[in-house]
mmCIF file with all atom_site columns, C-alpha atoms in Angstrom:
data_model
loop_
_atom_site.group_PDB
_atom_site.id
_atom_site.type_symbol
_atom_site.label_atom_id
_atom_site.label_alt_id
_atom_site.label_comp_id
_atom_site.label_asym_id
_atom_site.label_entity_id
_atom_site.label_seq_id
_atom_site.pdbx_PDB_ins_code
_atom_site.Cartn_x
_atom_site.Cartn_y
_atom_site.Cartn_z
_atom_site.occupancy
_atom_site.B_iso_or_equiv
_atom_site.pdbx_formal_charge
_atom_site.auth_seq_id
_atom_site.auth_comp_id
_atom_site.auth_asym_id
_atom_site.auth_atom_id
_atom_site.pdbx_PDB_model_num
ATOM 1   C CA . MET A 1 1   ? 43.974 187.932 27.343 1.00 0.00 ? 1   MET A CA 1
ATOM 2   C CA . THR A 1 2   ? 43.905 188.238 23.623 1.00 0.00 ? 2   THR A CA 1
ATOM 3   C CA . ASP A 1 3   ? 41.934 185.162 22.596 1.00 0.00 ? 3   ASP A CA 1
ATOM 4   C CA . ALA A 1 4   ? 39.393 186.272 20.020 1.00 0.00 ? 4   ALA A CA 1
ATOM 5   C CA . THR A 1 5   ? 37.140 183.248 20.464 1.00 0.00 ? 5   THR A CA 1
ATOM 6   C CA . ALA A 1 6   ? 36.001 180.979 23.273 1.00 0.00 ? 6   ALA A CA 1
ATOM 7   C CA . PHE A 1 7   ? 33.648 178.038 23.615 1.00 0.00 ? 7   PHE A CA 1
ATOM 8   C CA . LYS A 1 8   ? 30.287 177.376 25.263 1.00 0.00 ? 8   LYS A CA 1
ATOM 9   C CA . VAL A 1 9   ? 29.272 173.775 25.893 1.00 0.00 ? 9   VAL A CA 1
ATOM 10  C CA . LEU A 1 10  ? 25.524 173.287 25.513 1.00 0.00 ? 10  LEU A CA 1
ATOM 11  C CA . THR A 1 11  ? 23.182 170.361 25.849 1.00 0.00 ? 11  THR A CA 1
ATOM 12  C CA . ALA A 1 12  ? 21.159 169.453 22.784 1.00 0.00 ? 12  ALA A CA 1
ATOM 13  C CA . GLN A 1 13  ? 18.069 171.023 24.390 1.00 0.00 ? 13  GLN A CA 1
ATOM 14  C CA . GLN A 1 14  ? 19.914 174.235 25.259 1.00 0.00 ? 14  GLN A CA 1
ATOM 15  C CA . TRP A 1 15  ? 21.182 174.487 21.667 1.00 0.00 ? 15  TRP A CA 1
ATOM 16  C CA . SER A 1 16  ? 17.705 173.872 20.276 1.00 0.00 ? 16  SER A CA 1
ATOM 17  C CA . ASP A 1 17  ? 16.289 176.626 22.500 1.00 0.00 ? 17  ASP A CA 1
ATOM 18  C CA . PHE A 1 18  ? 19.170 178.944 21.525 1.00 0.00 ? 18  PHE A CA 1
ATOM 19  C CA . GLU A 1 19  ? 18.493 178.402 17.819 1.00 0.00 ? 19  GLU A CA 1
ATOM 20  C CA . ARG A 1 20  ? 14.790 179.068 18.299 1.00 0.00 ? 20  ARG A CA 1
ATOM 21  C CA . GLU A 1 21  ? 15.121 182.117 20.568 1.00 0.00 ? 21  GLU A CA 1
ATOM 22  C CA . ARG A 1 22  ? 18.250 183.530 18.825 1.00 0.00 ? 22  ARG A CA 1
ATOM 23  C CA . VAL A 1 23  ? 19.685 184.428 22.236 1.00 0.00 ? 23  VAL A CA 1
ATOM 24  C CA . PHE A 1 24  ? 21.131 182.351 25.074 1.00 0.00 ? 24  PHE A CA 1
ATOM 25  C CA . ARG A 1 25  ? 20.466 183.621 28.564 1.00 0.00 ? 25  ARG A CA 1
ATOM 26  C CA . GLY A 1 26  ? 22.486 180.928 30.289 1.00 0.00 ? 26  GLY A CA 1
ATOM 27  C CA . ALA A 1 27  ? 22.385 177.419 31.663 1.00 0.00 ? 27  ALA A CA 1
ATOM 28  C CA . PRO A 1 28  ? 21.233 177.010 35.276 1.00 0.00 ? 28  PRO A CA 1
ATOM 29  C CA . VAL A 1 29  ? 24.818 177.388 36.552 1.00 0.00 ? 29  VAL A CA 1
ATOM 30  C CA . ASP A 1 30  ? 25.264 180.563 34.491 1.00 0.00 ? 30  ASP A CA 1
ATOM 31  C CA . ILE A 1 31  ? 22.063 182.075 35.820 1.00 0.00 ? 31  ILE A CA 1
ATOM 32  C CA . ALA A 1 32  ? 23.036 181.177 39.397 1.00 0.00 ? 32  ALA A CA 1
ATOM 33  C CA . ASP A 1 33  ? 26.509 182.747 38.998 1.00 0.00 ? 33  ASP A CA 1
ATOM 34  C CA . GLY A 1 34  ? 25.317 185.856 37.146 1.00 0.00 ? 34  GLY A CA 1
ATOM 35  C CA . TYR A 1 35  ? 27.316 185.349 33.962 1.00 0.00 ? 35  TYR A CA 1
ATOM 36  C CA . ILE A 1 36  ? 27.700 182.868 31.102 1.00 0.00 ? 36  ILE A CA 1
ATOM 37  C CA . HIS A 1 37  ? 30.677 180.546 31.562 1.00 0.00 ? 37  HIS A CA 1
ATOM 38  C CA . LEU A 1 38  ? 32.922 179.983 28.540 1.00 0.00 ? 38  LEU A CA 1
ATOM 39  C CA . SER A 1 39  ? 36.206 178.148 28.060 1.00 0.00 ? 39  SER A CA 1
ATOM 40  C CA . ALA A 1 40  ? 39.244 179.071 25.997 1.00 0.00 ? 40  ALA A CA 1
ATOM 41  C CA . ALA A 1 41  ? 40.348 176.455 23.465 1.00 0.00 ? 41  ALA A CA 1
ATOM 42  C CA . ALA A 1 42  ? 42.983 175.016 25.815 1.00 0.00 ? 42  ALA A CA 1
ATOM 43  C CA . GLN A 1 43  ? 40.385 174.710 28.614 1.00 0.00 ? 43  GLN A CA 1
ATOM 44  C CA . LEU A 1 44  ? 37.589 173.101 26.616 1.00 0.00 ? 44  LEU A CA 1
ATOM 45  C CA . GLU A 1 45  ? 38.371 169.401 27.041 1.00 0.00 ? 45  GLU A CA 1
ATOM 46  C CA . GLU A 1 46  ? 38.865 169.770 30.801 1.00 0.00 ? 46  GLU A CA 1
ATOM 47  C CA . THR A 1 47  ? 35.549 171.622 31.073 1.00 0.00 ? 47  THR A CA 1
ATOM 48  C CA . ILE A 1 48  ? 33.754 168.856 29.178 1.00 0.00 ? 48  ILE A CA 1
ATOM 49  C CA . ALA A 1 49  ? 35.391 166.152 31.301 1.00 0.00 ? 49  ALA A CA 1
ATOM 50  C CA . LYS A 1 50  ? 34.612 167.946 34.572 1.00 0.00 ? 50  LYS A CA 1
ATOM 51  C CA . TYR A 1 51  ? 31.061 169.191 33.970 1.00 0.00 ? 51  TYR A CA 1
ATOM 52  C CA . PHE A 1 52  ? 29.648 167.099 31.115 1.00 0.00 ? 52  PHE A CA 1
ATOM 53  C CA . ALA A 1 53  ? 31.151 163.636 31.683 1.00 0.00 ? 53  ALA A CA 1
ATOM 54  C CA . GLY A 1 54  ? 28.985 160.885 30.264 1.00 0.00 ? 54  GLY A CA 1
ATOM 55  C CA . GLN A 1 55  ? 26.597 163.262 28.521 1.00 0.00 ? 55  GLN A CA 1
ATOM 56  C CA . THR A 1 56  ? 25.822 162.762 24.855 1.00 0.00 ? 56  THR A CA 1
ATOM 57  C CA . GLY A 1 57  ? 24.464 165.135 22.248 1.00 0.00 ? 57  GLY A CA 1
ATOM 58  C CA . LEU A 1 58  ? 26.595 168.070 23.370 1.00 0.00 ? 58  LEU A CA 1
ATOM 59  C CA . VAL A 1 59  ? 26.974 171.115 21.167 1.00 0.00 ? 59  VAL A CA 1
ATOM 60  C CA . ILE A 1 60  ? 30.187 173.150 21.303 1.00 0.00 ? 60  ILE A CA 1
ATOM 61  C CA . ALA A 1 61  ? 29.532 176.729 20.190 1.00 0.00 ? 61  ALA A CA 1
ATOM 62  C CA . GLU A 1 62  ? 32.540 178.832 19.206 1.00 0.00 ? 62  GLU A CA 1
ATOM 63  C CA . VAL A 1 63  ? 31.864 182.420 20.238 1.00 0.00 ? 63  VAL A CA 1
ATOM 64  C CA . ASP A 1 64  ? 33.421 185.535 18.714 1.00 0.00 ? 64  ASP A CA 1
ATOM 65  C CA . LEU A 1 65  ? 34.411 187.490 21.815 1.00 0.00 ? 65  LEU A CA 1
ATOM 66  C CA . VAL A 1 66  ? 35.211 190.632 19.819 1.00 0.00 ? 66  VAL A CA 1
ATOM 67  C CA . GLN A 1 67  ? 31.520 191.034 18.955 1.00 0.00 ? 67  GLN A CA 1
ATOM 68  C CA . LEU A 1 68  ? 30.651 190.982 22.656 1.00 0.00 ? 68  LEU A CA 1
ATOM 69  C CA . GLY A 1 69  ? 33.066 193.771 23.581 1.00 0.00 ? 69  GLY A CA 1
ATOM 70  C CA . ASP A 1 70  ? 33.027 194.889 27.215 1.00 0.00 ? 70  ASP A CA 1
ATOM 71  C CA . ALA A 1 71  ? 30.521 192.176 28.194 1.00 0.00 ? 71  ALA A CA 1
ATOM 72  C CA . VAL A 1 72  ? 33.457 189.709 28.274 1.00 0.00 ? 72  VAL A CA 1
ATOM 73  C CA . ARG A 1 73  ? 35.681 189.537 31.343 1.00 0.00 ? 73  ARG A CA 1
ATOM 74  C CA . TRP A 1 74  ? 38.586 187.139 31.846 1.00 0.00 ? 74  TRP A CA 1
ATOM 75  C CA . GLU A 1 75  ? 38.406 186.067 35.471 1.00 0.00 ? 75  GLU A CA 1
ATOM 76  C CA . PRO A 1 76  ? 40.192 183.489 37.637 1.00 0.00 ? 76  PRO A CA 1
ATOM 77  C CA . ALA A 1 77  ? 38.402 180.175 38.097 1.00 0.00 ? 77  ALA A CA 1
ATOM 78  C CA . ARG A 1 78  ? 39.671 176.575 38.286 1.00 0.00 ? 78  ARG A CA 1
ATOM 79  C CA . GLY A 1 79  ? 43.138 176.651 39.795 1.00 0.00 ? 79  GLY A CA 1
ATOM 80  C CA . GLY A 1 80  ? 43.433 180.394 39.230 1.00 0.00 ? 80  GLY A CA 1
ATOM 81  C CA . ALA A 1 81  ? 43.356 180.086 35.439 1.00 0.00 ? 81  ALA A CA 1
ATOM 82  C CA . LEU A 1 82  ? 41.606 182.925 33.629 1.00 0.00 ? 82  LEU A CA 1
ATOM 83  C CA . PHE A 1 83  ? 38.310 181.993 32.008 1.00 0.00 ? 83  PHE A CA 1
ATOM 84  C CA . PRO A 1 84  ? 36.119 184.125 29.736 1.00 0.00 ? 84  PRO A CA 1
ATOM 85  C CA . HIS A 1 85  ? 32.787 185.084 31.277 1.00 0.00 ? 85  HIS A CA 1
ATOM 86  C CA . ILE A 1 86  ? 29.969 186.943 29.500 1.00 0.00 ? 86  ILE A CA 1
ATOM 87  C CA . TYR A 1 87  ? 28.036 189.451 31.590 1.00 0.00 ? 87  TYR A CA 1
ATOM 88  C CA . ALA A 1 88  ? 25.185 189.714 29.088 1.00 0.00 ? 88  ALA A CA 1
ATOM 89  C CA . GLU A 1 89  ? 22.979 187.507 26.975 1.00 0.00 ? 89  GLU A CA 1
ATOM 90  C CA . LEU A 1 90  ? 24.737 185.651 24.176 1.00 0.00 ? 90  LEU A CA 1
ATOM 91  C CA . PRO A 1 91  ? 23.262 186.530 20.763 1.00 0.00 ? 91  PRO A CA 1
ATOM 92  C CA . ILE A 1 92  ? 23.352 183.758 18.187 1.00 0.00 ? 92  ILE A CA 1
ATOM 93  C CA . HIS A 1 93  ? 25.124 185.983 15.646 1.00 0.00 ? 93  HIS A CA 1
ATOM 94  C CA . ALA A 1 94  ? 28.211 185.872 17.901 1.00 0.00 ? 94  ALA A CA 1
ATOM 95  C CA . VAL A 1 95  ? 28.430 182.074 17.393 1.00 0.00 ? 95  VAL A CA 1
ATOM 96  C CA . ILE A 1 96  ? 30.784 181.555 14.474 1.00 0.00 ? 96  ILE A CA 1
ATOM 97  C CA . ALA A 1 97  ? 31.069 177.756 14.456 1.00 0.00 ? 97  ALA A CA 1
ATOM 98  C CA . VAL A 1 98  ? 29.285 174.768 15.969 1.00 0.00 ? 98  VAL A CA 1
ATOM 99  C CA . GLN A 1 99  ? 30.571 171.260 16.648 1.00 0.00 ? 99  GLN A CA 1
ATOM 100 C CA . LYS A 1 100 ? 28.229 168.483 17.709 1.00 0.00 ? 100 LYS A CA 1
ATOM 101 C CA . ARG A 1 101 ? 29.483 165.649 19.904 1.00 0.00 ? 101 ARG A CA 1
ATOM 102 C CA . ASP A 1 102 ? 27.762 162.363 20.579 1.00 0.00 ? 102 ASP A CA 1
#
């Protein structure tokens, strides 16, 4: 995979904590799985529909994968598609854009 960026969907509370702490250690599902789940641009809407349906106040953080180096692994998930996973904490400086959704 050569995508230079990917996306993390966060609740408003998770984003608030991320801004305050300057590092994101993962949502409960990330912590349980041992890595932070991200989605490539083409996977983002399906991820939101599948895991965040009906939720408001979501924050979509665009993450610069290049800054994270070897911590990023593209691994098969839904239907065998490759998804970017971060095997480290996500520092806020790697977030290059933010989109809020109501």
